[in-house]
XYZ file of C-alpha atoms in Angstrom:
467
model
C 82.308 -24.857 36.034
C 85.029 -23.565 38.353
C 87.654 -26.286 38.080
C 90.631 -25.644 35.834
C 91.481 -28.093 33.085
C 94.245 -30.504 33.960
C 97.529 -30.120 32.129
C 97.035 -33.240 30.006
C 93.720 -31.988 28.626
C 95.161 -28.521 28.008
C 98.082 -29.999 26.106
C 95.768 -32.122 23.974
C 93.588 -29.094 23.156
C 96.584 -26.958 22.180
C 97.953 -29.802 20.042
C 94.582 -30.276 18.324
C 94.268 -26.561 17.595
C 97.784 -26.360 16.141
C 97.062 -29.353 13.898
C 93.889 -27.627 12.674
C 95.811 -24.406 11.969
C 98.624 -26.131 10.058
C 96.091 -28.205 8.089
C 94.284 -24.957 7.191
C 97.560 -23.463 5.906
C 98.262 -26.447 3.631
C 94.613 -26.612 2.497
C 94.717 -22.886 1.638
C 97.794 -23.538 -0.536
C 96.091 -26.355 -2.471
C 92.786 -24.479 -2.876
C 94.601 -21.401 -4.183
C 96.918 -23.119 -6.655
C 95.281 -26.455 -7.538
C 91.654 -25.450 -8.072
C 90.069 -23.294 -10.736
C 88.774 -20.695 -8.251
C 91.489 -18.179 -9.120
C 93.889 -17.877 -12.074
C 97.591 -18.644 -11.525
C 99.401 -16.353 -14.003
C 102.840 -16.757 -12.399
C 102.688 -20.520 -12.093
C 102.380 -22.811 -9.075
C 105.034 -22.256 -6.371
C 106.551 -25.364 -4.752
C 104.894 -26.617 -1.565
C 108.167 -26.518 0.378
C 108.219 -22.703 0.210
C 104.963 -22.687 2.189
C 105.997 -25.517 4.498
C 109.109 -23.615 5.598
C 106.815 -20.893 6.968
C 105.031 -23.350 9.291
C 107.434 -22.861 12.276
C 106.550 -19.163 12.327
C 102.859 -20.049 12.066
C 103.231 -22.473 14.964
C 104.940 -19.896 17.202
C 102.475 -17.124 16.384
C 99.428 -19.310 16.940
C 100.805 -20.984 20.068
C 101.164 -17.546 21.632
C 97.803 -16.302 20.317
C 95.897 -19.404 21.435
C 97.236 -19.044 24.958
C 96.464 -15.328 25.392
C 93.230 -15.471 23.372
C 91.304 -17.178 26.183
C 90.383 -20.224 24.081
C 90.992 -22.564 26.995
C 88.572 -21.043 29.462
C 86.861 -24.002 31.198
C 83.952 -25.070 29.000
C 81.877 -25.884 32.057
C 81.147 -22.184 32.488
C 81.638 -20.728 29.010
C 78.895 -19.968 26.483
C 79.274 -21.037 22.864
C 78.916 -17.476 21.606
C 81.780 -16.238 23.794
C 83.962 -19.138 22.724
C 83.296 -18.576 19.012
C 83.939 -14.858 19.345
C 87.320 -15.584 20.965
C 88.104 -17.965 18.093
C 87.257 -15.199 15.602
C 89.404 -12.687 17.487
C 92.329 -15.100 17.769
C 92.174 -16.183 14.123
C 92.014 -12.588 12.903
C 94.805 -11.361 15.161
C 97.089 -14.288 14.324
C 96.589 -13.863 10.573
C 97.402 -10.147 10.815
C 100.611 -10.957 12.745
C 101.537 -13.563 10.124
C 101.044 -11.037 7.330
C 103.241 -8.580 9.225
C 105.888 -11.288 9.632
C 105.993 -11.912 5.869
C 106.893 -8.250 5.380
C 110.197 -8.858 7.155
C 110.714 -12.229 5.467
C 112.186 -10.989 2.192
C 113.188 -14.339 0.651
C 109.692 -15.120 -0.602
C 106.407 -13.236 -1.099
C 103.429 -15.300 0.055
C 100.104 -15.106 -1.770
C 97.551 -12.779 -0.217
C 94.815 -15.099 -1.473
C 96.410 -17.949 0.500
C 96.419 -15.731 3.590
C 92.726 -14.892 3.141
C 91.801 -18.543 2.568
C 93.911 -19.548 5.557
C 92.084 -17.077 7.804
C 88.678 -18.471 6.805
C 89.736 -22.124 6.995
C 91.449 -21.735 10.374
C 88.413 -19.912 11.760
C 85.986 -22.598 10.570
C 88.339 -25.402 11.585
C 88.778 -24.135 15.138
C 85.041 -23.565 15.564
C 84.335 -27.119 14.371
C 87.097 -28.591 16.557
C 85.975 -26.778 19.705
C 82.326 -27.606 19.020
C 83.236 -31.281 18.615
C 85.181 -31.298 21.887
C 82.343 -29.514 23.679
C 79.768 -31.995 22.335
C 82.012 -34.929 23.234
C 82.365 -33.684 26.819
C 78.611 -33.061 27.040
C 77.830 -36.602 25.970
C 80.434 -38.025 28.341
C 78.943 -36.090 31.256
C 75.433 -37.192 30.302
C 76.645 -40.780 30.615
C 78.192 -40.099 34.011
C 81.789 -39.554 32.939
C 83.977 -36.533 33.710
C 81.717 -35.410 36.572
C 82.717 -33.444 39.652
C 80.784 -34.365 42.791
C 79.962 -31.311 44.877
C 78.899 -30.768 48.490
C 77.436 -27.457 49.692
C 78.146 -26.441 53.290
C 75.237 -24.209 54.236
C 71.535 -24.486 53.427
C 70.612 -20.799 53.678
C 69.803 -18.381 50.876
C 73.322 -18.514 49.437
C 73.463 -22.323 49.546
C 70.069 -22.537 47.864
C 71.170 -20.101 45.155
C 74.214 -22.272 44.470
C 72.109 -25.447 44.352
C 69.686 -23.796 41.947
C 72.584 -22.705 39.716
C 73.977 -26.251 39.578
C 70.510 -27.568 38.691
C 70.175 -25.048 35.832
C 73.562 -25.968 34.360
C 73.791 -29.757 34.026
C 76.231 -29.260 31.152
C 78.798 -28.046 33.698
C 79.377 -31.597 34.917
C 79.053 -30.467 38.550
C 76.886 -33.038 40.314
C 75.505 -31.896 43.665
C 75.608 -34.732 46.206
C 73.759 -32.782 48.880
C 73.825 -29.942 51.385
C 74.842 -29.567 55.030
C 72.961 -27.456 57.549
C 73.369 -26.224 61.122
C 69.647 -26.666 61.745
C 68.805 -30.243 62.849
C 65.257 -29.755 61.506
C 66.651 -29.428 57.972
C 68.412 -32.792 57.923
C 66.625 -35.254 55.668
C 64.601 -32.529 53.985
C 64.940 -31.414 50.365
C 65.939 -27.798 49.802
C 66.020 -26.361 46.276
C 65.443 -29.906 45.073
C 68.464 -31.379 46.897
C 68.655 -33.318 50.129
C 70.235 -31.990 53.305
C 72.369 -35.040 54.095
C 73.869 -33.997 57.417
C 75.097 -31.378 59.857
C 78.022 -29.083 59.130
C 80.005 -30.609 62.018
C 79.803 -33.971 60.227
C 81.537 -32.687 57.090
C 84.725 -34.779 57.551
C 82.754 -38.005 58.036
C 80.573 -37.260 54.996
C 83.669 -36.666 52.857
C 84.982 -40.085 53.882
C 81.645 -41.815 53.300
C 80.835 -40.303 49.918
C 82.682 -39.395 46.733
C 83.268 -35.646 47.007
C 85.508 -33.657 44.644
C 84.616 -30.094 45.592
C 83.127 -28.402 48.622
C 81.409 -25.032 48.380
C 81.256 -23.214 51.701
C 78.149 -20.984 51.512
C 77.627 -19.554 54.973
C 76.010 -16.181 55.816
C 78.136 -13.135 56.630
C 77.163 -13.138 60.306
C 78.424 -16.712 60.836
C 82.107 -15.769 61.236
C 82.847 -18.279 63.987
C 81.081 -21.083 62.122
C 82.972 -20.192 58.943
C 86.339 -20.256 60.717
C 85.542 -23.587 62.394
C 84.393 -25.139 59.115
C 87.478 -24.004 57.202
C 89.684 -25.387 59.982
C 87.848 -28.731 59.713
C 88.522 -28.811 55.988
C 92.125 -27.650 56.276
C 93.730 -31.082 55.734
C 91.133 -32.630 53.428
C 92.135 -33.690 49.903
C 89.079 -32.162 48.228
C 88.921 -28.763 46.553
C 87.434 -26.184 48.923
C 85.752 -23.113 47.461
C 84.296 -20.184 49.397
C 81.140 -18.513 48.099
C 81.029 -15.063 49.777
C 77.626 -13.943 51.007
C 77.521 -10.731 48.967
C 74.939 -11.607 46.307
C 72.738 -8.684 47.243
C 75.624 -6.277 46.643
C 76.675 -7.653 43.248
C 75.609 -5.510 40.313
C 77.093 -5.368 36.794
C 79.745 -7.793 35.519
C 80.618 -8.899 39.037
C 83.559 -11.263 39.332
C 86.759 -12.167 41.127
C 90.204 -10.894 40.161
C 93.671 -11.795 41.378
C 95.912 -8.945 42.516
C 99.362 -10.392 43.196
C 97.867 -13.380 44.978
C 95.102 -11.473 46.766
C 91.555 -12.337 45.597
C 89.561 -9.175 44.879
C 85.792 -9.397 44.442
C 84.467 -6.965 41.853
C 80.872 -6.009 42.701
C 80.198 -3.610 39.831
C 82.289 -3.068 36.729
C 81.987 -1.672 33.226
C 82.539 -4.165 30.389
C 84.597 -1.510 28.594
C 88.198 -2.575 29.193
C 91.067 -3.938 27.129
C 90.193 -5.051 23.608
C 86.507 -4.360 24.232
C 87.211 -0.618 24.193
C 89.193 -0.864 20.965
C 86.630 -3.056 19.166
C 83.669 -0.883 20.106
C 85.481 2.346 19.229
C 86.665 1.103 15.823
C 83.176 -0.203 15.068
C 81.638 3.147 16.054
C 84.025 5.194 13.913
C 83.645 3.009 10.814
C 79.841 2.702 10.930
C 79.237 6.327 11.994
C 81.467 7.665 9.198
C 79.718 5.521 6.600
C 76.335 6.625 7.976
C 77.279 10.305 7.753
C 78.163 9.851 4.095
C 74.967 7.882 3.425
C 72.656 10.294 5.259
C 74.362 13.547 4.196
C 71.716 14.421 1.513
C 68.932 13.915 4.074
C 70.746 15.997 6.684
C 71.334 18.777 4.156
C 67.631 18.809 3.213
C 66.556 18.940 6.876
C 68.955 21.811 7.531
C 67.468 23.797 4.634
C 63.868 23.172 5.821
C 64.680 24.258 9.365
C 66.305 27.443 8.133
C 63.403 28.269 5.825
C 60.721 27.755 8.483
C 62.062 29.670 11.451
C 64.843 31.902 12.658
C 67.643 30.437 14.705
C 70.456 27.909 14.377
C 70.021 24.619 12.512
C 71.619 22.591 15.286
C 70.512 22.464 18.901
C 73.236 21.910 21.503
C 72.453 20.537 24.925
C 74.510 19.205 27.841
C 74.109 15.483 28.511
C 75.741 12.871 30.758
C 77.610 9.791 29.524
C 80.277 7.278 30.610
C 81.450 7.699 34.185
C 79.132 10.643 34.744
C 81.133 12.801 32.332
C 79.299 15.620 30.579
C 79.344 16.465 26.888
C 77.441 18.618 24.380
C 75.008 16.626 22.249
C 74.005 17.716 18.740
C 70.454 17.534 17.420
C 68.563 19.242 14.643
C 66.596 22.103 16.194
C 62.966 21.000 16.382
C 61.555 23.785 18.579
C 61.303 27.514 18.442
C 64.387 29.432 19.453
C 64.765 29.809 23.255
C 61.913 27.324 23.787
C 62.849 26.775 27.440
C 63.189 30.435 28.369
C 59.778 30.428 30.030
C 59.510 26.822 31.201
C 63.008 25.847 32.254
C 64.282 22.302 31.771
C 61.242 20.099 31.051
C 60.614 16.982 28.994
C 58.858 17.351 25.687
C 55.154 16.522 25.910
C 52.598 15.299 23.409
C 51.283 18.154 21.213
C 54.057 20.374 22.598
C 53.354 23.892 21.378
C 57.042 24.775 21.311
C 57.694 22.527 18.296
C 57.937 23.811 14.750
C 56.185 21.989 11.885
C 59.492 20.614 10.598
C 60.455 19.844 14.190
C 57.320 17.781 14.761
C 58.146 15.647 11.711
C 61.822 15.075 12.470
C 61.082 14.240 16.116
C 58.387 11.721 15.110
C 60.801 10.060 12.692
C 63.865 10.442 14.964
C 65.667 12.272 12.157
C 66.534 15.033 14.623
C 69.045 12.562 16.140
C 71.167 12.254 12.966
C 73.754 14.922 13.969
C 74.687 12.666 16.888
C 76.656 10.626 14.364
C 79.233 13.418 14.683
C 79.156 12.946 18.474
C 80.005 9.300 17.847
C 82.956 10.153 15.592
C 84.205 12.659 18.202
C 84.015 9.986 20.890
C 81.334 11.648 23.047
C 78.841 8.865 22.302
C 78.583 5.375 20.879
C 76.192 4.073 18.239
C 74.609 1.779 20.828
C 74.226 2.405 24.537
C 71.873 3.866 27.135
C 70.336 7.110 25.907
C 72.037 10.135 27.530
C 70.046 12.316 29.879
C 70.418 15.922 30.957
C 72.381 16.392 34.219
C 69.515 18.327 35.789
C 67.224 15.302 35.352
C 69.930 12.820 36.371
C 70.183 14.436 39.798
C 66.453 13.860 40.309
C 66.399 10.318 38.913
C 69.330 9.056 40.980
C 67.363 9.894 44.142
C 64.160 8.140 43.094
C 65.181 5.319 40.730
C 67.296 2.486 42.223
C 70.567 1.755 40.375
C 69.946 4.598 37.921
C 73.589 5.721 37.877
C 74.820 2.253 36.861
C 73.713 3.022 33.296
C 76.667 5.421 33.113
C 79.102 2.503 33.197
C 78.668 2.424 29.404
C 79.081 5.263 26.929
C 75.743 6.800 25.911
C 74.315 5.725 22.555
C 72.144 6.963 19.709
C 70.016 3.828 20.042
C 69.826 1.137 22.693
C 68.251 -2.090 23.908
C 65.499 -0.151 25.697
C 64.688 1.885 22.585
C 64.324 -1.094 20.223
C 61.953 -2.587 22.796
C 59.670 0.441 22.568
C 60.861 2.286 25.681
C 61.191 5.867 24.488
C 59.805 9.204 25.597
C 57.034 9.010 28.174
C 57.504 5.353 29.171
C 58.457 3.603 32.412
C 61.833 4.882 33.583
C 62.319 1.830 35.821
C 61.721 -0.485 32.865
C 64.182 1.489 30.762
C 66.845 1.135 33.456
C 66.184 -2.608 33.569
C 66.828 -2.894 29.813
C 69.885 -0.618 29.975
C 71.474 -2.687 32.741
C 70.715 -5.897 30.866
C 72.525 -4.455 27.848
C 75.587 -3.446 29.887
C 75.809 -6.796 31.660
C 75.474 -8.761 28.407
C 77.377 -6.447 26.082
C 79.147 -7.799 23.044
C 79.879 -6.443 19.581
C 77.307 -8.846 18.134
C 74.720 -7.473 20.585
C 75.460 -3.959 19.235
C 74.995 -5.164 15.657
C 71.709 -6.847 16.617
C 70.396 -3.611 18.165
C 71.389 -1.571 15.100
C 69.649 -4.056 12.781
C 66.546 -3.993 15.001
C 66.599 -0.188 14.904
C 66.636 -0.245 11.100
C 64.075 -3.056 10.920
C 61.555 -1.436 13.244
C 62.068 1.970 11.701
C 62.637 5.337 13.332
C 58.970 6.214 13.957
C 57.772 5.729 17.520
C 54.477 6.787 19.069
C 56.297 7.947 22.212
C 58.716 10.170 20.255
C 57.466 13.729 20.599
C-alpha cells in the first residue's frame, strides 16, 4: 500500500506498456488499410512509412507514461483512478503525436489511423494493467508478494491502522501483530490482531519474526516514547514508517507532500488543482454552452410569462458565496413580487410563500428558475456540479452552528450537487446536506460529475422541498 515498486518491476511495466502502444499503432494501420471498414481511395501506403514513426511514438509515450501517474503502487490505487489516468495519458499522448506529425512534413499520416490508435492503445493499456493487477491479487492470495507489517502502538491510532489493513487484503500488507506499552494488553487481540509483545522488545521481535515494515503509531503526548522507539529502530534493516496522531484533525483530501525533502502533512485541501481545474472548467463550458442553446426556447418563454404577469425585471440577482469564500452575483428567473424582501429582510422561502407569483410558483417547483445560472457557469462564477451556493448573511450564521460548514467552499458552487440528487433541497437537514457536500468534494472526479448530472436529469427537476 505504501511501498514503492522496485526498479525491476517498474521497468517491466514500462516495457509492457510500450509494447502494447506499438502493437496498437501497427494494428491501427492494418485495420485502416486492410479491412473493409473504410474505403482506401488513394491506395495502401507501405508499412515502413508508419514504422519509421515508431521512435517518436516511443519517446512521447515513455514521457507520458512516467508523468501520467500510471505506476502509482497498485496496493493503494482504485481501479477507477487507474483507468482514468490511462484515458488521460492515452488522449494526451495521441494529441502530442498528432501535433508532431504537423512538423513532420515528409509524410501525412492518416487521421483514421490516429483515431483507431487512440482507441486501441486505451483498451490495450486498460487490459494490460487489469491483467497485472489480477495477477498480483492472485499471487498475494496464495501468499506471494506479501509485506509483513508490525504496528508499534495499540492505541486508537494503532487500532485504526490495523482495521485499515484488515479492510484491504488486496494491498498485500500482512499484519503480524501489535506492540503495546501496557503489560495487560500483551496476549490479547485488539482490532482482531494479537498484541505480541512490549514496545521495548521491538528489536527482539524483528529478529524472531519476518518483518518488512514497521508502522510507529504512538499518541501525540508520548514524545519521549516516540524518540526512544525511533532510536531503537535506527539501525534496523526494515522499513520504518511513522503514522502521525492527527486523524482527528484530517478533513478533506488529506495527504502528505514533499517540499524539497521536508514532509508536509496536508490536513484539508481542495481537489481543484493542476489538470483537475482544466478538465472541470472545459467540461463546464462545453456542457453549459450546449445547454443554453438547448434550453433557449424554454428560457425565452419563461421570460415572456414573467413579464406579462408582473412588473419588474425578468432576472433576479442575488449575492452568493462560492469557492474560497469568494462572493458573486447569481442569476435566477424572478419568481417573487418585486422587492419581496423589503419588509421581511433576508429569509428563506417557505411553503405557500405569499411573495411568489403564479409563474414563480411553477418555475420554483420545477427548478426552471435556476436555468439562468448556466450563464454563471460560462462566466466561471459557478460549476455545473458542486455544493449549492448560499447567501453570505446565512453563511455567517451557519458557520457558527454547523460543524465543518465552511469546508464546502473548497469546491466551486454548482447548479446541482450530490446532496440535491439525494433529495436534500429546501427545508431539509442542513447537517445532512453538509455531509453529502463533503463526500462529493472528497471523492470528486469528472465521472462523478457526469453521474450527478445524469441523476439530475433522471430524477427530474421537481422536488417537494423546492418552494
